[in-house]
PDB file of C-alpha atoms in Angstrom:
ATOM      1  CA  MET A   1      47.261  65.220 157.172  1.00 44.00           C
ATOM      2  CA  ASN A   2      48.590  66.613 160.526  1.00 49.00           C
ATOM      3  CA  ILE A   3      46.799  66.471 163.849  1.00 47.00           C
ATOM      4  CA  ALA A   4      45.680  70.090 163.651  1.00 50.00           C
ATOM      5  CA  GLN A   5      43.983  69.452 160.288  1.00 50.00           C
ATOM      6  CA  GLU A   6      42.381  66.300 161.606  1.00 59.00           C
ATOM      7  CA  THR A   7      41.018  68.293 164.581  1.00 83.00           C
ATOM      8  CA  LEU A   8      39.604  70.961 162.357  1.00 87.00           C
ATOM      9  CA  SER A   9      38.042  68.450 160.068  1.00 88.00           C
ATOM     10  CA  ASP A  10      36.449  66.643 163.008  1.00 90.00           C
ATOM     11  CA  ARG A  11      35.175  69.912 164.297  1.00 91.00           C
ATOM     12  CA  ALA A  12      33.786  70.936 160.971  1.00 92.00           C
ATOM     13  CA  HIS A  13      32.104  67.563 160.625  1.00 93.00           C
ATOM     14  CA  ALA A  14      30.467  67.821 164.052  1.00 91.00           C
ATOM     15  CA  MET A  15      29.203  71.362 163.516  1.00 93.00           C
ATOM     16  CA  LEU A  16      27.845  70.649 160.021  1.00 94.00           C
ATOM     17  CA  ARG A  17      26.166  67.453 161.069  1.00 91.00           C
ATOM     18  CA  GLY A  18      24.584  69.210 164.004  1.00 89.00           C
ATOM     19  CA  ASP A  19      23.238  71.937 161.819  1.00 92.00           C
ATOM     20  CA  ILE A  20      21.941  69.545 159.209  1.00 92.00           C
ATOM     21  CA  VAL A  21      20.307  67.203 161.732  1.00 87.00           C
ATOM     22  CA  SER A  22      18.745  70.089 163.627  1.00 84.00           C
ATOM     23  CA  GLY A  23      17.340  71.703 160.387  1.00 84.00           C
ATOM     24  CA  ARG A  24      19.359  74.876 160.738  1.00 88.00           C
ATOM     25  CA  LEU A  25      20.763  73.890 157.344  1.00 92.00           C
ATOM     26  CA  ALA A  26      17.556  73.257 155.399  1.00 90.00           C
ATOM     27  CA  PRO A  27      17.102  70.155 153.211  1.00 91.00           C
ATOM     28  CA  GLY A  28      18.173  70.830 149.627  1.00 92.00           C
ATOM     29  CA  SER A  29      20.127  73.959 150.470  1.00 94.00           C
ATOM     30  CA  ARG A  30      23.483  74.471 148.669  1.00 95.00           C
ATOM     31  CA  LEU A  31      26.643  74.138 150.826  1.00 95.00           C
ATOM     32  CA  ARG A  32      29.160  76.649 149.443  1.00 94.00           C
ATOM     33  CA  ILE A  33      32.689  76.256 150.836  1.00 93.00           C
ATOM     34  CA  ALA A  34      33.490  79.987 150.981  1.00 93.00           C
ATOM     35  CA  GLN A  35      30.209  80.671 152.817  1.00 93.00           C
ATOM     36  CA  LEU A  36      30.699  77.826 155.222  1.00 93.00           C
ATOM     37  CA  SER A  37      34.272  78.908 155.991  1.00 93.00           C
ATOM     38  CA  GLU A  38      33.052  82.321 156.905  1.00 92.00           C
ATOM     39  CA  THR A  39      30.169  80.961 159.022  1.00 92.00           C
ATOM     40  CA  TYR A  40      32.222  78.421 160.926  1.00 92.00           C
ATOM     41  CA  GLY A  41      35.622  80.048 160.947  1.00 92.00           C
ATOM     42  CA  ILE A  42      37.269  76.943 159.431  1.00 92.00           C
ATOM     43  CA  GLY A  43      39.378  76.669 156.284  1.00 91.00           C
ATOM     44  CA  ALA A  44      38.377  75.198 152.952  1.00 92.00           C
ATOM     45  CA  SER A  45      40.393  71.893 153.239  1.00 92.00           C
ATOM     46  CA  PRO A  46      38.889  70.659 156.529  1.00 92.00           C
ATOM     47  CA  LEU A  47      35.439  71.674 155.321  1.00 93.00           C
ATOM     48  CA  ARG A  48      35.744  69.642 152.141  1.00 93.00           C
ATOM     49  CA  GLU A  49      36.934  66.627 154.223  1.00 93.00           C
ATOM     50  CA  ALA A  50      33.916  67.109 156.541  1.00 94.00           C
ATOM     51  CA  LEU A  51      31.528  67.352 153.625  1.00 95.00           C
ATOM     52  CA  SER A  52      32.998  64.176 152.003  1.00 94.00           C
ATOM     53  CA  LYS A  53      32.433  62.263 155.241  1.00 92.00           C
ATOM     54  CA  LEU A  54      28.861  63.627 155.515  1.00 94.00           C
ATOM     55  CA  THR A  55      28.309  62.463 151.940  1.00 95.00           C
ATOM     56  CA  SER A  56      29.258  58.973 153.025  1.00 91.00           C
ATOM     57  CA  GLU A  57      26.787  59.330 155.920  1.00 90.00           C
ATOM     58  CA  PHE A  58      24.035  60.273 153.420  1.00 91.00           C
ATOM     59  CA  LEU A  59      23.340  63.683 155.046  1.00 93.00           C
ATOM     60  CA  VAL A  60      24.971  65.612 152.133  1.00 95.00           C
ATOM     61  CA  LEU A  61      24.849  65.084 148.371  1.00 94.00           C
ATOM     62  CA  PHE A  62      27.548  65.888 145.918  1.00 93.00           C
ATOM     63  CA  GLU A  63      26.899  66.607 142.231  1.00 91.00           C
ATOM     64  CA  PRO A  64      29.623  67.351 139.650  1.00 89.00           C
ATOM     65  CA  GLN A  65      29.538  70.999 138.522  1.00 84.00           C
ATOM     66  CA  ARG A  66      27.070  71.828 141.254  1.00 88.00           C
ATOM     67  CA  GLY A  67      28.979  70.923 144.414  1.00 91.00           C
ATOM     68  CA  PHE A  68      27.522  70.004 147.816  1.00 95.00           C
ATOM     69  CA  SER A  69      24.008  70.317 149.075  1.00 95.00           C
ATOM     70  CA  VAL A  70      22.000  69.136 152.157  1.00 95.00           C
ATOM     71  CA  ALA A  71      20.229  65.808 151.387  1.00 94.00           C
ATOM     72  CA  PRO A  72      16.486  66.256 150.774  1.00 93.00           C
ATOM     73  CA  VAL A  73      13.717  64.729 152.979  1.00 92.00           C
ATOM     74  CA  SER A  74      10.642  62.764 151.875  1.00 93.00           C
ATOM     75  CA  ALA A  75       7.849  60.725 153.460  1.00 93.00           C
ATOM     76  CA  ASP A  76       8.946  57.573 151.567  1.00 93.00           C
ATOM     77  CA  GLU A  77      12.567  57.925 152.858  1.00 93.00           C
ATOM     78  CA  LEU A  78      11.278  58.447 156.396  1.00 94.00           C
ATOM     79  CA  ARG A  79       9.243  55.251 156.301  1.00 95.00           C
ATOM     80  CA  ASP A  80      12.170  53.328 154.996  1.00 96.00           C
ATOM     81  CA  ILE A  81      14.636  54.819 157.629  1.00 95.00           C
ATOM     82  CA  SER A  82      12.095  54.014 160.366  1.00 95.00           C
ATOM     83  CA  ARG A  83      11.740  50.379 159.243  1.00 96.00           C
ATOM     84  CA  VAL A  84      15.485  49.910 159.156  1.00 96.00           C
ATOM     85  CA  ARG A  85      15.929  51.666 162.556  1.00 96.00           C
ATOM     86  CA  CYS A  86      13.442  49.438 164.119  1.00 96.00           C
ATOM     87  CA  GLU A  87      15.221  46.353 162.853  1.00 97.00           C
ATOM     88  CA  LEU A  88      18.673  47.461 163.923  1.00 97.00           C
ATOM     89  CA  GLU A  89      17.440  48.859 167.281  1.00 96.00           C
ATOM     90  CA  SER A  90      15.609  45.634 168.020  1.00 97.00           C
ATOM     91  CA  GLU A  91      18.604  43.400 167.404  1.00 97.00           C
ATOM     92  CA  ALA A  92      20.988  45.645 169.228  1.00 97.00           C
ATOM     93  CA  LEU A  93      18.703  45.954 172.205  1.00 98.00           C
ATOM     94  CA  HIS A  94      18.200  42.148 172.323  1.00 98.00           C
ATOM     95  CA  ARG A  95      21.904  41.524 172.279  1.00 98.00           C
ATOM     96  CA  ALA A  96      22.406  44.195 174.971  1.00 98.00           C
ATOM     97  CA  ILE A  97      19.870  42.694 177.266  1.00 98.00           C
ATOM     98  CA  GLU A  98      21.523  39.300 176.946  1.00 97.00           C
ATOM     99  CA  ALA A  99      25.013  40.589 177.585  1.00 96.00           C
ATOM    100  CA  GLY A 100      24.386  43.511 179.863  1.00 96.00           C
ATOM    101  CA  ASP A 101      25.945  43.705 183.325  1.00 96.00           C
ATOM    102  CA  ASP A 102      25.600  45.949 186.352  1.00 97.00           C
ATOM    103  CA  ALA A 103      27.538  48.761 184.640  1.00 97.00           C
ATOM    104  CA  TRP A 104      25.172  48.620 181.698  1.00 98.00           C
ATOM    105  CA  GLU A 105      22.164  48.838 183.943  1.00 98.00           C
ATOM    106  CA  ALA A 106      23.695  51.848 185.854  1.00 98.00           C
ATOM    107  CA  GLY A 107      24.473  53.620 182.557  1.00 97.00           C
ATOM    108  CA  ILE A 108      20.766  53.311 181.480  1.00 98.00           C
ATOM    109  CA  VAL A 109      19.520  54.590 184.793  1.00 98.00           C
ATOM    110  CA  ALA A 110      21.969  57.546 184.678  1.00 98.00           C
ATOM    111  CA  ALA A 111      21.112  58.431 181.161  1.00 97.00           C
ATOM    112  CA  TYR A 112      17.341  58.300 181.939  1.00 97.00           C
ATOM    113  CA  TYR A 113      17.858  60.632 184.875  1.00 97.00           C
ATOM    114  CA  ALA A 114      19.774  63.122 182.773  1.00 96.00           C
ATOM    115  CA  LEU A 115      17.100  62.948 180.063  1.00 95.00           C
ATOM    116  CA  SER A 116      14.324  63.570 182.661  1.00 93.00           C
ATOM    117  CA  LYS A 117      16.059  66.709 183.735  1.00 92.00           C
ATOM    118  CA  ALA A 118      16.469  67.909 180.197  1.00 89.00           C
ATOM    119  CA  ASP A 119      12.787  67.128 179.528  1.00 87.00           C
ATOM    120  CA  THR A 120      11.820  69.406 182.456  1.00 86.00           C
ATOM    121  CA  ARG A 121      14.001  72.173 181.065  1.00 84.00           C
ATOM    122  CA  ARG A 122      12.633  71.738 177.521  1.00 79.00           C
ATOM    123  CA  LYS A 123       9.021  71.939 178.741  1.00 77.00           C
ATOM    124  CA  SER A 124       9.742  75.182 180.670  1.00 78.00           C
ATOM    125  CA  ASP A 125      11.621  76.723 177.676  1.00 73.00           C
ATOM    126  CA  PRO A 126      11.323  74.844 174.400  1.00 64.00           C
ATOM    127  CA  SER A 127      13.519  77.263 172.455  1.00 63.00           C
ATOM    128  CA  GLU A 128      16.498  76.785 174.914  1.00 60.00           C
ATOM    129  CA  GLY A 129      16.128  73.147 175.839  1.00 61.00           C
ATOM    130  CA  SER A 130      15.520  71.311 172.548  1.00 73.00           C
ATOM    131  CA  ASP A 131      19.230  70.759 171.709  1.00 77.00           C
ATOM    132  CA  SER A 132      20.077  69.628 175.113  1.00 83.00           C
ATOM    133  CA  TRP A 133      17.157  67.272 175.133  1.00 86.00           C
ATOM    134  CA  GLU A 134      18.222  65.734 171.844  1.00 86.00           C
ATOM    135  CA  ASP A 135      21.719  65.130 173.168  1.00 90.00           C
ATOM    136  CA  LYS A 136      20.226  63.438 176.250  1.00 93.00           C
ATOM    137  CA  ASN A 137      17.761  61.464 174.301  1.00 93.00           C
ATOM    138  CA  ARG A 138      20.528  60.157 172.067  1.00 93.00           C
ATOM    139  CA  THR A 139      22.646  59.212 175.048  1.00 96.00           C
ATOM    140  CA  PHE A 140      19.686  57.333 176.629  1.00 97.00           C
ATOM    141  CA  HIS A 141      19.040  55.297 173.503  1.00 97.00           C
ATOM    142  CA  GLU A 142      22.816  54.551 173.140  1.00 97.00           C
ATOM    143  CA  ALA A 143      22.876  53.459 176.792  1.00 98.00           C
ATOM    144  CA  LEU A 144      20.136  50.970 176.090  1.00 98.00           C
ATOM    145  CA  VAL A 145      22.265  49.224 173.464  1.00 97.00           C
ATOM    146  CA  ALA A 146      25.688  49.855 174.947  1.00 97.00           C
ATOM    147  CA  ALA A 147      26.176  46.247 175.948  1.00 98.00           C
ATOM    148  CA  CYS A 148      25.504  44.973 172.400  1.00 97.00           C
ATOM    149  CA  ASP A 149      28.434  42.652 171.464  1.00 96.00           C
ATOM    150  CA  SER A 150      28.403  43.561 167.750  1.00 97.00           C
ATOM    151  CA  PRO A 151      30.537  46.658 166.899  1.00 96.00           C
ATOM    152  CA  TRP A 152      29.250  46.691 163.317  1.00 97.00           C
ATOM    153  CA  LEU A 153      25.588  46.541 164.436  1.00 97.00           C
ATOM    154  CA  LYS A 154      26.201  49.509 166.717  1.00 96.00           C
ATOM    155  CA  ARG A 155      27.936  51.523 163.965  1.00 94.00           C
ATOM    156  CA  LEU A 156      25.108  50.956 161.557  1.00 95.00           C
ATOM    157  CA  ARG A 157      22.571  51.723 164.228  1.00 95.00           C
ATOM    158  CA  SER A 158      24.257  54.999 165.039  1.00 92.00           C
ATOM    159  CA  LEU A 159      24.256  55.962 161.342  1.00 90.00           C
ATOM    160  CA  ILE A 160      20.525  55.327 160.928  1.00 94.00           C
ATOM    161  CA  TYR A 161      19.870  57.130 164.290  1.00 92.00           C
ATOM    162  CA  TYR A 162      21.125  60.441 162.959  1.00 88.00           C
ATOM    163  CA  GLN A 163      19.030  60.069 159.851  1.00 90.00           C
ATOM    164  CA  HIS A 164      15.877  59.463 161.955  1.00 91.00           C
ATOM    165  CA  GLU A 165      16.833  62.318 164.432  1.00 88.00           C
ATOM    166  CA  ARG A 166      16.844  64.634 161.454  1.00 88.00           C
ATOM    167  CA  TYR A 167      13.312  63.823 160.609  1.00 89.00           C
ATOM    168  CA  ARG A 168      12.178  63.743 164.220  1.00 85.00           C
ATOM    169  CA  ARG A 169      13.305  67.280 164.707  1.00 82.00           C
ATOM    170  CA  ILE A 170      10.711  68.356 162.134  1.00 78.00           C
ATOM    171  CA  SER A 171       7.970  67.233 164.370  1.00 71.00           C
ATOM    172  CA  LEU A 172       9.240  69.453 167.210  1.00 68.00           C
ATOM    173  CA  THR A 173       7.568  72.430 165.386  1.00 64.00           C
ATOM    174  CA  ASN A 174       4.168  70.802 166.152  1.00 66.00           C
ATOM    175  CA  PRO A 175       4.517  68.460 169.170  1.00 67.00           C
ATOM    176  CA  ASP A 176       1.684  66.151 170.222  1.00 71.00           C
ATOM    177  CA  PRO A 177       0.545  67.363 173.636  1.00 72.00           C
ATOM    178  CA  ALA A 178      -1.095  64.012 174.398  1.00 76.00           C
ATOM    179  CA  ARG A 179       2.167  62.134 174.062  1.00 83.00           C
ATOM    180  CA  ASP A 180       4.306  61.519 177.104  1.00 88.00           C
ATOM    181  CA  LEU A 181       7.779  60.788 175.828  1.00 88.00           C
ATOM    182  CA  GLN A 182       9.278  60.275 179.261  1.00 91.00           C
ATOM    183  CA  ALA A 183       6.698  57.656 180.121  1.00 95.00           C
ATOM    184  CA  GLU A 184       7.598  55.887 176.914  1.00 96.00           C
ATOM    185  CA  HIS A 185      11.263  56.034 177.776  1.00 96.00           C
ATOM    186  CA  ALA A 186      10.543  54.812 181.337  1.00 97.00           C
ATOM    187  CA  ALA A 187       8.688  51.868 180.101  1.00 98.00           C
ATOM    188  CA  ILE A 188      11.522  50.836 177.713  1.00 98.00           C
ATOM    189  CA  MET A 189      14.045  51.193 180.510  1.00 98.00           C
ATOM    190  CA  GLU A 190      12.059  49.077 182.929  1.00 98.00           C
ATOM    191  CA  ALA A 191      11.562  46.321 180.455  1.00 98.00           C
ATOM    192  CA  ALA A 192      15.207  46.313 179.585  1.00 98.00           C
ATOM    193  CA  LEU A 193      16.445  46.307 183.221  1.00 98.00           C
ATOM    194  CA  ALA A 194      13.951  43.522 183.919  1.00 97.00           C
ATOM    195  CA  ARG A 195      15.591  41.500 181.099  1.00 97.00           C
ATOM    196  CA  GLN A 196      12.273  41.275 179.252  1.00 97.00           C
ATOM    197  CA  ALA A 197      13.635  41.474 175.751  1.00 97.00           C
ATOM    198  CA  PRO A 198      10.401  40.867 173.820  1.00 97.00           C
ATOM    199  CA  GLU A 199       8.538  43.576 175.727  1.00 98.00           C
ATOM    200  CA  ALA A 200      11.434  46.065 175.497  1.00 98.00           C
ATOM    201  CA  ILE A 201      11.674  45.461 171.788  1.00 98.00           C
ATOM    202  CA  ARG A 202       7.855  45.888 171.350  1.00 98.00           C
ATOM    203  CA  LEU A 203       7.894  49.130 173.344  1.00 98.00           C
ATOM    204  CA  SER A 204      10.988  50.379 171.396  1.00 97.00           C
ATOM    205  CA  LYS A 205       9.340  49.734 168.087  1.00 97.00           C
ATOM    206  CA  ASP A 206       6.076  51.459 169.154  1.00 96.00           C
ATOM    207  CA  HIS A 207       8.154  54.417 170.344  1.00 95.00           C
ATOM    208  CA  ILE A 208       9.877  54.785 166.970  1.00 94.00           C
ATOM    209  CA  ASP A 209       6.571  54.242 165.049  1.00 94.00           C
ATOM    210  CA  ARG A 210       4.822  56.951 167.059  1.00 92.00           C
ATOM    211  CA  THR A 211       7.583  59.387 166.310  1.00 90.00           C
ATOM    212  CA  THR A 212       7.374  58.504 162.607  1.00 92.00           C
ATOM    213  CA  GLN A 213       3.607  59.052 162.451  1.00 91.00           C
ATOM    214  CA  ALA A 214       4.024  62.401 164.233  1.00 88.00           C
ATOM    215  CA  VAL A 215       6.709  63.523 161.677  1.00 89.00           C
ATOM    216  CA  LEU A 216       4.556  62.381 158.765  1.00 90.00           C
ATOM    217  CA  LYS A 217       1.769  64.705 159.945  1.00 87.00           C
ATOM    218  CA  VAL A 218       3.945  67.788 159.568  1.00 83.00           C
ATOM    219  CA  LEU A 219       6.482  66.790 156.958  1.00 81.00           C
ATOM    220  CA  PRO A 220       6.314  69.361 154.076  1.00 67.00           C
ATOM    221  CA  ALA A 221       5.053  67.896 150.869  1.00 58.00           C
TER     222      ALA A 221
END
């Protein structure tokens, strides 16, 4: 494979993953190569490579004779994903707090500031600001664990994060007005910067659990 093909494959992967995680490609929908090629303006070969990678990430299913489709969603899977994310996030956060330096702290503060700005935009115009907020939210949570000294733990955490984000976006159609996400993020940040690992982990688990419960309320049967 040449560099151009690799670039197109990476681009197709990023676009497809974004549309699956955001819900623009609905759970269970068929992913036909010809239709995707027309939609994204990318050839069949890079799209097949991207779909194969998404299959390994459990966002796409492949069935012989039927082809590719978006992985379905379910309440049981959400609960399982949430449990695993809590475990991975807790371990990664604990390691990051132990190993983090000044640069790690600065990264968290910068990511939180950017998330706060995105949150303001999202509240003023939810239709325009949700994708930007999700990007900044992901960056903030990645900054919290950036100093974790286990590359494999960080890879697994990233994999499960996208699975959880896919479900979380479902709850955006019916947000909880009583919930202050930025206050939750601020509390986690402050505990992490104060090197209070047990408190940061407790707040992180509560944050994930509240999101899970919010999604379960609106998850289609």
